[in-house]
Every structure is written in structure tokens, then in C-alpha cells.
Coordinates of C-alpha atoms in Angstrom, one line a residue:
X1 CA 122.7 198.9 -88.2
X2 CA 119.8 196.4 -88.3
X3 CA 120.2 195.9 -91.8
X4 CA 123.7 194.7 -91.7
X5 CA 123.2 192.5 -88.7
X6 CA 120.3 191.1 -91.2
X7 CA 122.3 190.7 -94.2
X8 CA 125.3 189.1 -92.2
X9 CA 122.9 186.7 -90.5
X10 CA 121.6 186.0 -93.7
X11 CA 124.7 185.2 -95.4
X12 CA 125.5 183.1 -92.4
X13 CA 122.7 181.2 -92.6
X14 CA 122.9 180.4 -96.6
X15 CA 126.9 179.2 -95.4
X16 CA 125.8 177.2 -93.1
X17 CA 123.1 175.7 -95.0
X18 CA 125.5 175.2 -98.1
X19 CA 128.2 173.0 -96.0
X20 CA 125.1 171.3 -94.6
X21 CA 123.7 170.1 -97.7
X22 CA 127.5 169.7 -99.1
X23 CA 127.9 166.9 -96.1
X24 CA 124.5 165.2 -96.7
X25 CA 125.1 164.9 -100.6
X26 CA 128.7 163.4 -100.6
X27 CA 127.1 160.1 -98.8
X28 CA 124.7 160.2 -102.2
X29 CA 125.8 158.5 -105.2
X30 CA 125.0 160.7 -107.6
X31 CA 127.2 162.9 -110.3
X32 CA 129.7 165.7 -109.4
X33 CA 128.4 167.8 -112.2
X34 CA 124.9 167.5 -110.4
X35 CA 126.8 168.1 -107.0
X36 CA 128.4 171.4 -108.8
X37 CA 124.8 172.5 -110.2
X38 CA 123.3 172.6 -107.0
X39 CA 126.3 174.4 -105.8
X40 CA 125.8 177.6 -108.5
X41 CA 122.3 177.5 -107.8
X42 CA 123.1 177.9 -104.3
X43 CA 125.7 180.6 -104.6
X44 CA 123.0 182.4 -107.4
X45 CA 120.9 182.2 -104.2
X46 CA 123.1 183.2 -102.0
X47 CA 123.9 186.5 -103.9
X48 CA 120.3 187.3 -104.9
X49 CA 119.5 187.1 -101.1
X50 CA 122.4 189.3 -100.3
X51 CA 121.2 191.6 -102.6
X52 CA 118.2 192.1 -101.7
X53 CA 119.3 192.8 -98.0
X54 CA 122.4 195.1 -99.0
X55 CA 119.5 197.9 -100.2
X56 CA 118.0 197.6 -96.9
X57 CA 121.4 197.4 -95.0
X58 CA 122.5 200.9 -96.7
X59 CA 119.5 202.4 -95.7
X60 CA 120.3 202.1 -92.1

């Protein structure tokens, strides 16, 4: 059960951190397709994280 609590709060956490960094960029002024780079390599993140934790969560 630890592990899913863990891979949820993970998950969470990358969210949060995505809309965060969403809000601080749009008063930038730089280029959308930068904006949507940082995006994949976010959600590329986001899944490597979650699948590292999944193993862990399955184990429980």
C-alpha cells in the first residue's frame, strides 16, 4: 500500500510542479515551441518517475 501512496504522491507532485512552472513561463517572452519542449520533457519525466515507482507500488 506504501508504494501506491508513493507513486500517487509522486505523480501529484510532478502535476503540481508542471502547472507551476506553466504559470511562471507564460509571463516569459519566449517561443511556444520552447514552452511545448519543456512540456514533453516534463511529461517524459513524469512517466519515467511513475515508472520507476509502479515496480515498487506492485510489490506491495
Amino acid at each position: 500500500m506504501k508504494g501506491v501512496a508513493l507513486l500517487w504522491l509522486t505523480t501529484l507532485v510532478l502535476a503540481v510542479a508542471e502547472v507551476a512552472g506553466a504559470i511562471l513561463w507564460h509571463g516569459q517572452e519566449h517561443s511556444t515551441v520552447t514552452f511545448g519542449f519543456l512540456m514533453v520533457i516534463a511529461a517524459v519525466i513524469n512517466g519515467i518517475w511513475a515508472g520507476l515507482v509502479a515496480p515498487l507500488a506492485a510489490k506491495d
